[in-house]
XYZ file of C-alpha atoms in Angstrom:
750
model
C 68.664 143.605 118.270
C 68.471 140.676 115.930
C 71.302 138.168 116.185
C 72.520 138.211 112.613
C 75.567 135.997 112.072
C 75.809 136.856 108.364
C 76.336 140.594 108.212
C 78.186 143.196 106.194
C 81.406 144.276 107.874
C 82.674 147.828 107.446
C 86.179 149.014 108.147
C 87.597 145.482 108.267
C 89.738 143.834 105.638
C 88.631 140.199 105.655
C 91.590 139.244 103.473
C 94.107 140.254 106.159
C 94.483 136.971 107.992
C 98.124 137.402 108.941
C 98.773 136.914 112.660
C 100.748 140.172 112.471
C 97.702 142.170 111.307
C 96.686 145.226 113.313
C 94.099 144.359 115.905
C 93.059 145.164 119.451
C 95.159 142.980 121.742
C 92.288 142.714 124.198
C 89.751 141.645 121.546
C 88.578 138.052 121.652
C 89.479 135.915 118.619
C 86.532 135.237 116.282
C 84.629 131.988 116.923
C 85.891 128.960 115.022
C 82.603 128.731 113.089
C 82.877 132.269 111.707
C 84.779 132.901 108.469
C 85.272 136.311 106.872
C 84.662 136.325 103.126
C 83.983 138.685 100.243
C 81.055 138.000 97.873
C 80.918 139.472 94.362
C 78.064 140.109 91.951
C 78.562 141.596 88.455
C 78.008 145.358 88.392
C 77.787 145.747 92.179
C 80.153 146.443 95.058
C 81.357 143.331 96.857
C 79.815 142.455 100.197
C 82.219 141.733 103.047
C 80.505 139.393 105.467
C 81.119 137.149 108.427
C 79.685 133.750 107.512
C 78.404 131.570 110.335
C 79.111 128.002 109.272
C 76.345 126.752 111.578
C 73.625 128.612 109.680
C 71.945 126.964 106.684
C 73.553 128.001 103.406
C 70.146 128.944 101.973
C 69.663 131.483 104.757
C 73.041 133.093 104.049
C 72.306 133.246 100.297
C 68.910 134.862 100.999
C 70.570 137.577 103.092
C 73.205 138.203 100.413
C 70.488 138.521 97.746
C 68.606 140.984 99.951
C 71.764 143.119 100.095
C 71.570 143.558 96.327
C 67.740 143.577 96.155
C 67.654 140.300 94.230
C 64.464 138.244 94.448
C 64.175 134.471 94.226
C 67.163 133.549 96.379
C 66.442 129.840 95.819
C 67.581 130.354 92.231
C 71.066 131.414 93.358
C 74.119 129.715 94.804
C 77.643 130.596 95.896
C 80.762 129.696 93.922
C 84.452 130.317 94.395
C 85.605 133.342 92.408
C 89.079 131.927 91.760
C 90.531 128.619 90.652
C 88.073 125.959 89.431
C 85.144 128.163 90.627
C 83.307 125.210 92.164
C 79.841 125.523 93.668
C 79.650 125.621 97.457
C 77.359 123.071 99.086
C 76.499 122.164 102.658
C 79.018 119.320 102.360
C 81.865 121.437 100.968
C 81.329 124.709 102.855
C 83.772 123.585 105.545
C 86.600 124.207 103.078
C 85.927 127.967 103.023
C 88.736 129.884 104.720
C 89.148 133.397 106.012
C 89.767 135.834 103.177
C 88.131 133.690 100.493
C 86.482 135.560 97.617
C 83.114 134.062 96.599
C 80.725 134.877 93.801
C 76.939 134.818 93.731
C 75.787 132.783 90.726
C 72.675 131.089 89.429
C 72.048 127.733 91.090
C 73.433 124.483 89.580
C 69.946 123.250 88.701
C 69.035 126.500 86.956
C 72.385 126.595 85.126
C 71.968 122.981 83.998
C 68.433 123.618 82.725
C 69.457 126.757 80.827
C 72.482 125.098 79.213
C 70.445 122.031 78.242
C 67.963 124.275 76.466
C 70.691 126.304 74.737
C 72.630 123.300 73.393
C 69.417 122.081 71.757
C 68.645 125.445 70.187
C 68.896 126.075 66.440
C 71.327 128.984 66.672
C 74.862 127.794 65.923
C 76.580 130.586 67.859
C 74.320 130.173 70.905
C 74.878 126.403 70.871
C 78.661 126.817 70.622
C 78.772 129.238 73.574
C 76.550 126.902 75.612
C 78.783 123.887 74.911
C 81.863 125.931 75.764
C 80.355 126.916 79.120
C 79.156 123.345 79.695
C 82.674 121.970 79.144
C 83.903 124.258 81.929
C 81.051 123.648 84.381
C 81.039 119.864 83.936
C 84.092 119.515 86.172
C 81.919 120.670 89.103
C 80.350 117.618 90.830
C 77.293 119.587 92.029
C 76.503 120.904 88.555
C 77.278 117.502 86.996
C 74.731 115.759 89.230
C 72.017 118.238 88.224
C 72.837 118.061 84.514
C 72.920 114.257 84.530
C 69.563 114.106 86.364
C 68.074 116.064 83.451
C 69.247 113.356 81.000
C 72.075 115.620 79.868
C 74.455 112.713 79.150
C 71.949 111.215 76.716
C 71.545 114.568 74.974
C 75.305 114.915 74.467
C 75.574 111.313 73.264
C 72.858 111.922 70.653
C 74.649 115.062 69.446
C 77.778 112.975 68.891
C 75.907 110.086 67.269
C 74.177 112.452 64.841
C 77.544 113.216 63.233
C 76.467 116.808 62.556
C 78.922 118.491 64.940
C 82.451 119.353 63.879
C 85.413 121.438 64.982
C 85.147 123.419 68.204
C 81.545 122.430 68.801
C 82.378 118.722 68.725
C 85.507 119.241 70.862
C 83.514 121.015 73.596
C 80.829 118.317 73.411
C 83.369 115.529 73.922
C 85.090 117.472 76.717
C 81.814 117.947 78.597
C 80.853 114.298 78.068
C 84.180 113.054 79.425
C 84.116 115.398 82.437
C 80.562 114.335 83.321
C 81.330 110.621 83.007
C 84.470 110.973 85.136
C 82.338 111.831 88.179
C 81.224 108.191 88.272
C 77.530 109.065 88.604
C 76.528 107.182 85.443
C 77.806 103.730 84.505
C 79.850 103.460 81.327
C 77.913 100.283 80.519
C 74.974 102.453 79.391
C 76.922 103.817 76.412
C 75.454 102.707 73.086
C 77.303 100.845 70.351
C 76.583 103.627 67.840
C 78.312 106.147 70.164
C 81.356 103.873 70.409
C 81.476 103.492 66.632
C 81.294 107.267 66.170
C 84.135 107.902 68.663
C 86.210 105.105 67.124
C 85.579 106.693 63.733
C 87.215 109.929 64.867
C 90.298 107.948 65.980
C 90.471 106.040 62.694
C 90.031 109.107 60.473
C 93.288 110.081 58.736
C 92.705 113.827 59.182
C 90.888 114.942 62.314
C 91.204 117.957 64.594
C 93.810 117.423 67.329
C 91.460 118.387 70.171
C 88.789 115.967 68.906
C 91.324 113.157 68.496
C 92.722 113.770 71.978
C 89.308 113.606 73.645
C 88.229 110.597 71.564
C 91.297 108.626 72.649
C 90.642 109.610 76.277
C 86.989 108.508 76.051
C 87.938 105.128 74.560
C 90.548 104.624 77.287
C 87.975 105.392 79.999
C 85.530 102.949 78.399
C 88.111 100.165 78.434
C 89.264 100.843 81.990
C 85.781 101.261 83.498
C 83.617 98.676 81.735
C 84.226 95.003 81.080
C 81.522 94.838 78.408
C 82.728 97.990 76.620
C 86.234 96.542 76.420
C 84.984 93.934 73.951
C 83.152 96.523 71.858
C 86.114 98.907 71.737
C 88.464 96.005 70.933
C 86.350 95.191 67.872
C 86.423 98.807 66.650
C 90.041 99.767 67.431
C 93.178 97.723 66.803
C 96.687 98.427 67.953
C 97.730 98.683 64.320
C 95.343 101.611 63.860
C 96.757 103.360 66.934
C 100.370 103.035 65.786
C 99.835 105.820 63.243
C 99.105 108.267 66.086
C 102.547 107.560 67.552
C 104.219 108.993 64.459
C 102.826 112.522 64.905
C 104.767 115.414 66.413
C 102.186 116.113 69.142
C 103.364 114.377 72.333
C 99.916 114.702 73.920
C 98.386 112.600 71.116
C 101.239 110.097 71.410
C 100.617 109.849 75.154
C 96.880 109.229 74.743
C 97.548 106.621 72.038
C 100.018 104.668 74.202
C 97.606 104.984 77.149
C 94.843 103.378 75.079
C 97.194 100.583 73.956
C 98.088 99.987 77.606
C 94.426 100.004 78.663
C 93.467 97.475 75.963
C 96.218 95.140 77.035
C 95.751 95.671 80.782
C 92.038 94.811 80.632
C 92.355 91.877 78.220
C 90.611 88.838 79.817
C 93.080 86.450 81.407
C 91.160 83.316 80.467
C 91.030 83.440 76.687
C 89.302 80.106 76.439
C 86.022 81.107 78.064
C 83.068 80.423 75.807
C 81.675 83.948 76.110
C 84.550 85.330 74.044
C 84.020 85.228 70.323
C 86.655 84.268 67.798
C 87.378 87.893 66.776
C 88.105 88.748 70.393
C 90.385 85.751 70.821
C 92.224 86.905 67.739
C 92.395 90.409 69.227
C 93.974 89.078 72.423
C 96.542 87.141 70.451
C 97.225 90.269 68.412
C 97.649 92.345 71.591
C 100.275 89.978 72.983
C 102.206 89.784 69.736
C 101.907 93.491 68.920
C 103.557 94.589 72.149
C 106.649 92.646 71.152
C 106.613 93.256 67.418
C 109.345 95.297 65.807
C 107.025 97.831 64.146
C 105.506 99.177 67.379
C 108.812 99.088 69.235
C 110.772 100.912 66.546
C 108.113 103.614 66.145
C 108.070 104.277 69.902
C 111.870 104.342 69.941
C 112.304 106.679 66.968
C 109.254 108.940 67.300
C 108.814 109.122 71.081
C 111.954 108.205 73.035
C 114.401 109.629 70.507
C 112.102 112.410 69.342
C 112.997 116.085 69.350
C 111.007 116.855 72.508
C 111.870 115.968 76.114
C 109.738 113.207 77.596
C 107.058 114.650 79.889
C 106.089 112.941 83.137
C 102.862 111.416 81.809
C 104.545 110.039 78.700
C 107.287 108.574 80.910
C 104.591 106.906 83.006
C 102.887 105.405 79.963
C 106.220 104.096 78.640
C 106.848 102.564 82.060
C 103.399 100.914 81.990
C 104.059 99.568 78.482
C 107.424 98.216 79.650
C 105.797 96.478 82.632
C 103.013 94.976 80.504
C 105.571 93.749 77.967
C 107.628 92.030 80.644
C 104.470 90.600 82.189
C 104.076 88.502 79.031
C 106.903 86.446 80.555
C 104.891 85.645 83.679
C 103.248 82.526 82.258
C 106.627 80.914 81.459
C 108.071 82.190 84.740
C 105.342 80.392 86.710
C 105.351 77.201 84.582
C 107.145 74.249 86.127
C 108.994 71.856 83.875
C 107.373 68.458 83.452
C 110.219 65.905 83.767
C 108.127 63.472 81.714
C 107.549 65.878 78.815
C 109.870 64.716 76.047
C 109.682 68.021 74.137
C 110.889 69.916 77.205
C 113.611 67.332 77.900
C 114.795 67.713 74.302
C 115.637 71.375 75.037
C 118.087 70.247 77.725
C 119.510 67.671 75.313
C 119.954 70.512 72.798
C 121.889 72.588 75.355
C 124.217 69.623 75.923
C 124.590 68.963 72.195
C 125.508 72.558 71.326
C 128.076 72.703 74.136
C 129.798 69.365 73.633
C 128.850 67.726 70.301
C 128.974 70.598 67.778
C 126.565 70.531 64.864
C 125.983 66.792 64.658
C 125.597 63.966 67.140
C 125.666 60.769 65.060
C 125.540 58.500 68.103
C 122.754 60.404 69.811
C 120.504 57.503 70.792
C 118.120 57.233 73.724
C 120.531 54.792 75.338
C 123.358 57.314 75.254
C 121.162 60.154 76.561
C 120.859 58.283 79.845
C 124.646 58.488 80.222
C 124.878 62.259 79.977
C 125.104 62.961 83.720
C 128.794 63.899 83.409
C 127.950 66.470 80.729
C 125.086 67.813 82.834
C 127.488 68.269 85.722
C 129.848 70.237 83.484
C 126.862 72.313 82.329
C 126.442 73.301 85.979
C 123.083 71.702 86.761
C 122.392 70.871 90.402
C 120.678 67.579 89.533
C 123.177 65.748 87.313
C 120.982 62.698 86.771
C 117.791 64.516 85.814
C 118.444 68.249 85.204
C 114.750 68.731 84.417
C 114.209 68.828 88.191
C 116.221 72.079 88.338
C 113.374 73.820 86.500
C 110.513 72.716 88.752
C 110.788 75.718 91.092
C 108.796 78.842 90.245
C 109.869 81.473 89.689
C 111.785 81.271 87.344
C 110.339 77.994 85.988
C 110.612 77.437 82.244
C 111.670 81.055 81.671
C 115.198 80.172 82.776
C 115.357 77.340 80.238
C 114.085 79.687 77.515
C 116.874 82.158 78.333
C 119.553 79.430 78.263
C 118.328 78.120 74.899
C 118.313 81.662 73.424
C 121.905 82.185 74.560
C 122.967 78.802 73.149
C 121.379 79.395 69.742
C 121.752 83.133 69.155
C 125.078 83.698 70.952
C 126.486 80.235 70.437
C 130.167 81.191 70.685
C 129.591 82.977 73.993
C 127.598 80.034 75.341
C 130.230 77.456 74.372
C 133.038 79.616 75.779
C 131.309 80.045 79.155
C 130.516 76.328 79.464
C 133.854 74.973 78.286
C 136.118 77.362 80.196
C 134.369 76.382 83.427
C 133.961 72.666 82.721
C 137.706 72.259 82.106
C 138.833 73.786 85.404
C 140.130 71.539 88.171
C 140.690 74.144 90.908
C 137.130 74.225 92.282
C 136.676 77.743 90.880
C 134.382 76.691 88.043
C 131.229 78.769 87.580
C 128.159 76.443 87.400
C 126.438 77.762 84.269
C 123.087 76.004 84.775
C 122.652 76.985 88.405
C 123.801 80.553 87.682
C 121.439 80.959 84.714
C 118.447 79.791 86.777
C 119.254 82.048 89.740
C 120.073 84.989 87.444
C 116.692 84.656 85.716
C 114.965 84.737 89.097
C 116.974 87.819 90.056
C 116.148 89.689 86.835
C 112.452 88.912 87.342
C 112.674 90.487 90.803
C 114.606 93.550 89.619
C 112.187 94.227 86.737
C 109.129 93.151 88.790
C 107.858 90.648 86.228
C 104.247 89.739 86.972
C 103.442 92.822 89.061
C 100.921 95.490 88.054
C 102.218 98.970 87.160
C 102.494 101.493 90.005
C 100.490 104.696 89.723
C 102.827 107.661 89.459
C 105.929 105.617 88.596
C 107.961 106.841 85.590
C 110.829 104.333 85.790
C 111.117 103.145 82.196
C 114.384 102.061 80.568
C 114.972 103.255 76.985
C 117.280 100.310 76.208
C 114.394 97.833 76.428
C 112.834 99.542 73.397
C 115.978 99.140 71.271
C 115.780 95.393 70.564
C 113.046 92.981 69.483
C 114.217 90.444 72.085
C 115.246 92.901 74.782
C 114.611 90.528 77.705
C 116.695 87.709 76.238
C 119.501 90.072 75.229
C 119.477 91.579 78.712
C 119.908 88.073 80.138
C 122.792 87.355 77.757
C 124.614 90.513 78.871
C 124.053 89.693 82.551
C 125.146 86.031 82.335
C 128.450 87.170 80.837
C 128.764 89.694 83.667
C 128.116 86.930 86.201
C 130.792 84.693 84.678
C 133.289 87.585 84.649
C 132.518 88.570 88.249
C 132.855 84.942 89.360
C 136.396 84.853 87.976
C 137.277 88.263 89.451
C 136.149 87.066 92.894
C 137.931 83.697 92.431
C 134.745 82.223 93.790
C 133.978 78.600 94.636
C 130.613 76.873 94.995
C 130.459 78.027 98.640
C 130.605 81.670 97.443
C 127.603 81.346 95.137
C 125.300 83.623 97.162
C 128.038 86.247 97.617
C 128.627 86.369 93.866
C 124.896 86.756 93.192
C 124.723 89.657 95.663
C 127.581 91.430 93.889
C 125.991 90.812 90.468
C 122.659 92.186 91.706
C 124.432 95.321 92.898
C 126.251 95.682 89.579
C 123.007 95.351 87.592
C 120.948 97.704 89.770
C 123.685 100.357 89.775
C 123.965 100.127 85.986
C 120.188 100.337 85.490
C 120.060 103.415 87.729
C 122.313 105.170 85.188
C 119.538 104.746 82.555
C 121.660 103.417 79.664
C 119.990 104.253 76.355
C 121.033 101.005 74.638
C 122.294 97.517 75.420
C 125.766 98.571 74.282
C 125.725 101.394 76.812
C 124.640 98.897 79.451
C 127.673 96.753 78.631
C 129.927 99.794 79.012
C 128.386 100.700 82.366
C 128.800 97.129 83.612
C 132.393 97.061 82.377
C 133.134 99.992 84.651
C 131.367 98.306 87.579
C 133.793 95.397 87.970
C 134.308 93.673 91.303
C 137.145 96.012 92.294
C 134.942 99.051 91.622
C 132.081 97.572 93.663
C 134.495 97.027 96.558
C 135.731 100.610 96.186
C 132.179 101.983 96.168
C 131.246 99.930 99.193
C 134.359 101.066 101.041
C 133.687 104.695 100.120
C 130.094 104.453 101.321
C 131.230 102.810 104.539
C 133.839 105.498 105.100
C 131.265 108.224 104.641
C 129.085 106.551 107.279
C 131.867 105.738 109.754
C 130.927 106.368 113.357
C 134.025 106.389 115.546
C 133.280 105.054 118.978
C 136.047 106.571 121.111
C 134.722 108.859 123.902
C 136.393 112.068 122.591
C 134.971 111.456 119.104
C 131.521 110.756 120.509
C 131.696 113.953 122.547
C 132.767 115.943 119.486
C 129.927 114.434 117.484
C 127.377 115.376 120.169
C 128.728 118.915 120.225
C 128.559 119.289 116.442
C 125.136 117.671 115.934
C 122.927 120.619 117.087
C 124.754 122.967 114.693
C 124.284 120.562 111.797
C 120.611 119.988 112.626
C 120.043 123.746 112.648
C 121.766 123.974 109.252
C 119.517 121.220 107.865
C 116.468 122.910 109.366
C 117.310 126.221 107.669
C 117.829 124.433 104.343
C 114.433 122.752 104.647
C 112.681 126.007 105.482
C 114.420 127.787 102.610
C 113.162 125.085 100.253
C 109.621 125.531 101.585
C 109.949 129.270 100.919
C 110.888 128.481 97.304
C 107.810 126.251 97.084
C 106.953 123.090 95.159
C 104.423 122.010 92.549
C 102.134 119.079 93.336
C 99.914 117.145 90.963
C 96.274 116.473 91.680
C 95.417 112.802 91.255
C 92.055 112.331 89.584
C 90.167 109.750 87.544
C 91.955 110.691 84.343
C 95.676 111.233 84.768
C 96.508 112.664 81.376
C 94.402 115.750 81.973
C 96.898 116.922 84.567
C 96.010 119.540 87.149
C 98.565 121.135 89.413
C 98.712 123.170 92.581
C 101.594 125.044 94.172
C 102.465 125.584 97.821
C 105.161 127.730 99.419
C 105.994 129.165 102.819
C 106.054 132.913 103.389
C 109.480 134.466 103.894
C 108.710 135.171 107.560
C 107.757 131.499 108.071
C 104.299 132.437 109.354
C 101.910 131.540 106.500
C 101.551 128.704 103.990
C 100.376 130.031 100.606
C 98.849 127.667 98.041
C 96.663 127.681 94.952
C 95.726 125.860 91.753
C 97.683 126.216 88.502
C 96.741 125.455 84.919
C 100.105 123.878 84.148
C 103.330 122.879 85.832
C 105.295 126.098 86.542
C 108.787 126.784 85.305
C 110.431 128.259 88.372
C 109.087 130.147 91.373
C 105.393 131.105 91.613
C 104.696 134.600 93.075
C 102.630 134.815 96.263
C 100.061 136.926 94.394
C 99.036 133.942 92.263
C 98.408 131.731 95.303
C 94.924 132.629 96.501
C 94.683 130.432 99.619
C 96.669 130.581 102.824
C 97.002 128.856 106.194
C 98.599 130.565 109.216
C 101.346 128.339 110.596
C 99.978 129.040 114.070
C 96.787 127.164 113.088
C 98.638 123.982 112.096
C 98.131 121.170 114.602
C 100.174 118.330 113.168
C 101.461 116.539 110.087
C 100.399 112.943 109.308
C 101.868 110.663 106.664
C 101.042 107.548 104.624
C 97.877 105.604 105.367
C 96.943 107.985 108.213
C 96.314 110.773 105.690
C 92.590 111.570 105.271
C 92.808 111.561 101.442
C 94.420 108.106 101.548
C 91.558 106.760 103.631
C 88.958 108.175 101.251
C 90.427 106.967 97.943
C 90.348 103.184 97.936
C 92.171 103.033 94.606
C 95.093 104.978 96.022
C 94.986 102.976 99.230
C 96.168 99.952 97.355
C 99.110 101.766 95.801
C 102.187 101.442 97.985
C 104.161 104.044 96.059
C 101.482 106.747 96.399
C 101.074 105.941 100.104
C 104.797 106.464 100.640
C 104.584 109.976 99.129
C 101.379 111.143 100.841
C 101.159 113.512 103.811
C 98.547 115.867 105.242
C 98.699 119.091 107.236
C 96.007 119.217 109.946
C 94.951 122.684 111.038
C 92.112 124.448 112.851
C 89.278 123.809 113.084
C 89.686 120.139 111.894
C 90.697 120.997 108.332
C 93.322 119.251 106.221
C 95.610 120.214 103.351
C 96.517 117.021 101.491
C 99.734 116.433 99.560
C 101.115 113.702 97.312
C 104.768 114.569 96.713
C 106.170 114.153 93.168
C 109.103 112.106 94.496
C 110.729 110.852 97.678
C 113.108 113.828 97.892
C 110.284 116.411 97.894
C 108.360 114.262 100.386
C 111.293 114.343 102.815
C 111.891 118.083 102.278
C 108.259 118.986 103.027
C 107.658 116.631 105.940
C 110.935 117.780 107.515
C 110.092 121.437 106.884
C 106.626 121.127 108.415
C 108.064 119.345 111.462
C 110.654 122.125 111.800
C 107.889 124.750 111.689
C 106.047 122.917 114.474
C 109.206 122.565 116.557
C 109.286 118.796 116.186
C 112.074 116.409 115.288
C 112.876 115.968 111.607
C 112.852 112.196 111.153
C 113.028 111.553 107.413
C 115.545 109.293 105.709
C 116.935 112.373 103.946
C 117.599 114.126 107.271
C 119.407 111.092 108.634
C 121.479 110.857 105.462
C 122.280 114.592 105.428
C 123.096 114.536 109.138
C 125.519 111.614 108.746
C 127.171 113.175 105.691
C 127.586 116.658 107.165
C 128.715 115.448 110.587
C 131.235 113.107 108.959
C 132.594 115.949 106.806
C 132.761 118.373 109.732
C 134.472 115.853 111.987
C 137.055 114.976 109.344
C 137.800 118.679 108.870
C 138.173 119.248 112.604
C 140.321 116.144 113.011
C 142.732 117.036 110.215
C 146.364 116.933 111.285
C 147.337 120.607 110.921
C 150.619 120.474 112.867
C 153.294 122.693 111.263
C 150.755 123.829 108.694
C 150.109 127.559 108.512
C 146.533 128.445 107.718
C 146.329 131.892 106.081
C 143.984 134.388 107.620
C 142.808 135.635 104.217
C 141.448 133.318 101.531
C 143.682 132.727 98.514
C 143.008 134.931 95.462
C 140.698 133.667 92.749
C 142.850 132.536 89.793
C 142.546 134.291 86.459
C 140.262 132.838 83.837
C 141.995 130.548 81.303
C 142.780 131.947 77.871
C 140.354 129.445 76.317
C 137.884 126.848 77.440
C 138.777 124.334 74.745
C 139.749 121.573 77.120
C 138.080 118.493 78.614
C 138.697 116.099 81.437
C 138.459 112.346 80.982
C 136.744 110.985 84.068
C 137.491 107.373 83.137
């Protein structure tokens, strides 16, 4: 008998991989290198085979072709029948699992050659169908390599440059081009200037098809992000002013791509604008980029048409708004890292101006150089640390000159507030005066830390604040609100100079708690801060401490140890129930706006993990029938997190991103396979890592488990320790009260 390891199986359902499936208890388990799959071919019955992963793929394909009497097996290949329908190669065949449905298809090289011929044919309908199929196949790396080797990229570029394609045909052409370039096989530097001009023309046209505009914006963004030389060319063809018009449309996808391109242009702008290689138009473009991000027109359009639009903000739009916010604040980095030159008269004059506004009113008729040397008393009342030469207070970076800029803005724009703060503290004799200068410098440093001024945007972060888009000078106004808060908190704490650090800690807590509430305007921020006075902070701290109290008496410790297993079992069941409901995860690729999702959930008997790709983020639970892949829990070896995850080791770009690393985990299962996750947020990360540990019988060690355990144990202990003497507890629960006659009532939580 011939030893055939790829053979048709009769009477066996290869899709039944459940450990509860009917089988002979004495039968040996199949070898680890054997996977049971079904292979389809149009118009024929599917072949059910056992695939030996040690055999060459070409040999398996030849045997499959023989089963259907197909000649020329070298012209065929295997693809997945579901999901993205990727080609299977020697490198990727290890991902095939028991029960997978495959499809016999023409080989990538043959498909690429046929499509290349069809897109150059004269028939319009044939060319359209070919481009449509090409747009779909281009996402496959195996096909993309073959198509690119046949000069396919150049062919598509010439079709675009010719300007003869419109509508669907052009949209499919641009889609295929973008998918092929995203594989990173061909350098973006090879793109011609005429191609760039044609793509830029689509963006600048007043009336263009939405799909064409969307892909054109995405192509320009990829050019800017992936090529230093193309940045200059794109910057000469596209201005921020031209992109602003695309923010006023009702299509949020177009708005997202437009803001993404604005962010890319600014993010890749050369830092050294004085290098000789940059031409004057580019220098002007850089200046325009810096000023445009802060100008009222762009800000107001984003506020009115995006943030306050009629549609909820999607995750990708939130990310782009966050990136724009970070880049806007990063314009402050130069001043933040600039030390004051004590010998620079222009800079010293700013300090003189602060003193004049506070103490001399509008005019200072005796303001001579001789008198300026005698101002040390005034500088002390202004709260500077160095009374003789306050310029020395601004030599530490951060915050550098940025602190002086903030103080001058407050003094000139909010003059009454500035004078009130300075004078009410300079006239006190009880050692409770709040040193304005020192506070303003330290507050500026604190705000830079809270808003991460000077740091690059984090991939996957959506933490933007709508209020920063409501004012042309949002940073300065934010400082003015916070300096008044600091002065108020100082008085509430009856602080002295020795309490300076304590006051700053309280103010930081007040600001971070208020920002976490996402106020939509600066006025709302003021209201939030008003409610977070020092007494409220003390109350919140006390409440949080009470909820975390751990009584140390032996009886209490014994009670806690007795309760803990019950609570841990309760947490475990909650985690497993959440895994049964399932979660949606986003695939991180080269181009984030073309989002792809996959869903994973645990079977109700806790024995199988079901997962599969989705076209869009689901609204609610995804049925098991739509999840084509599965992993028996019995095959899972372990769960690894963070930098130990295989997909974190492979993707150097993600390796550098702390936030993505903190949300990454991988499930390792037989025979050395991995299922890689990047959770959408910290909560889902904790739920899934805890749930997987619970499935494997291991300790749940996430921050969420510790928090839940402390909260539930504290609640249970307080209930059990209630003084119930002389209190009769009814055996039956009290009756549910009748519904009110109307619901026209409210409760004021303030």
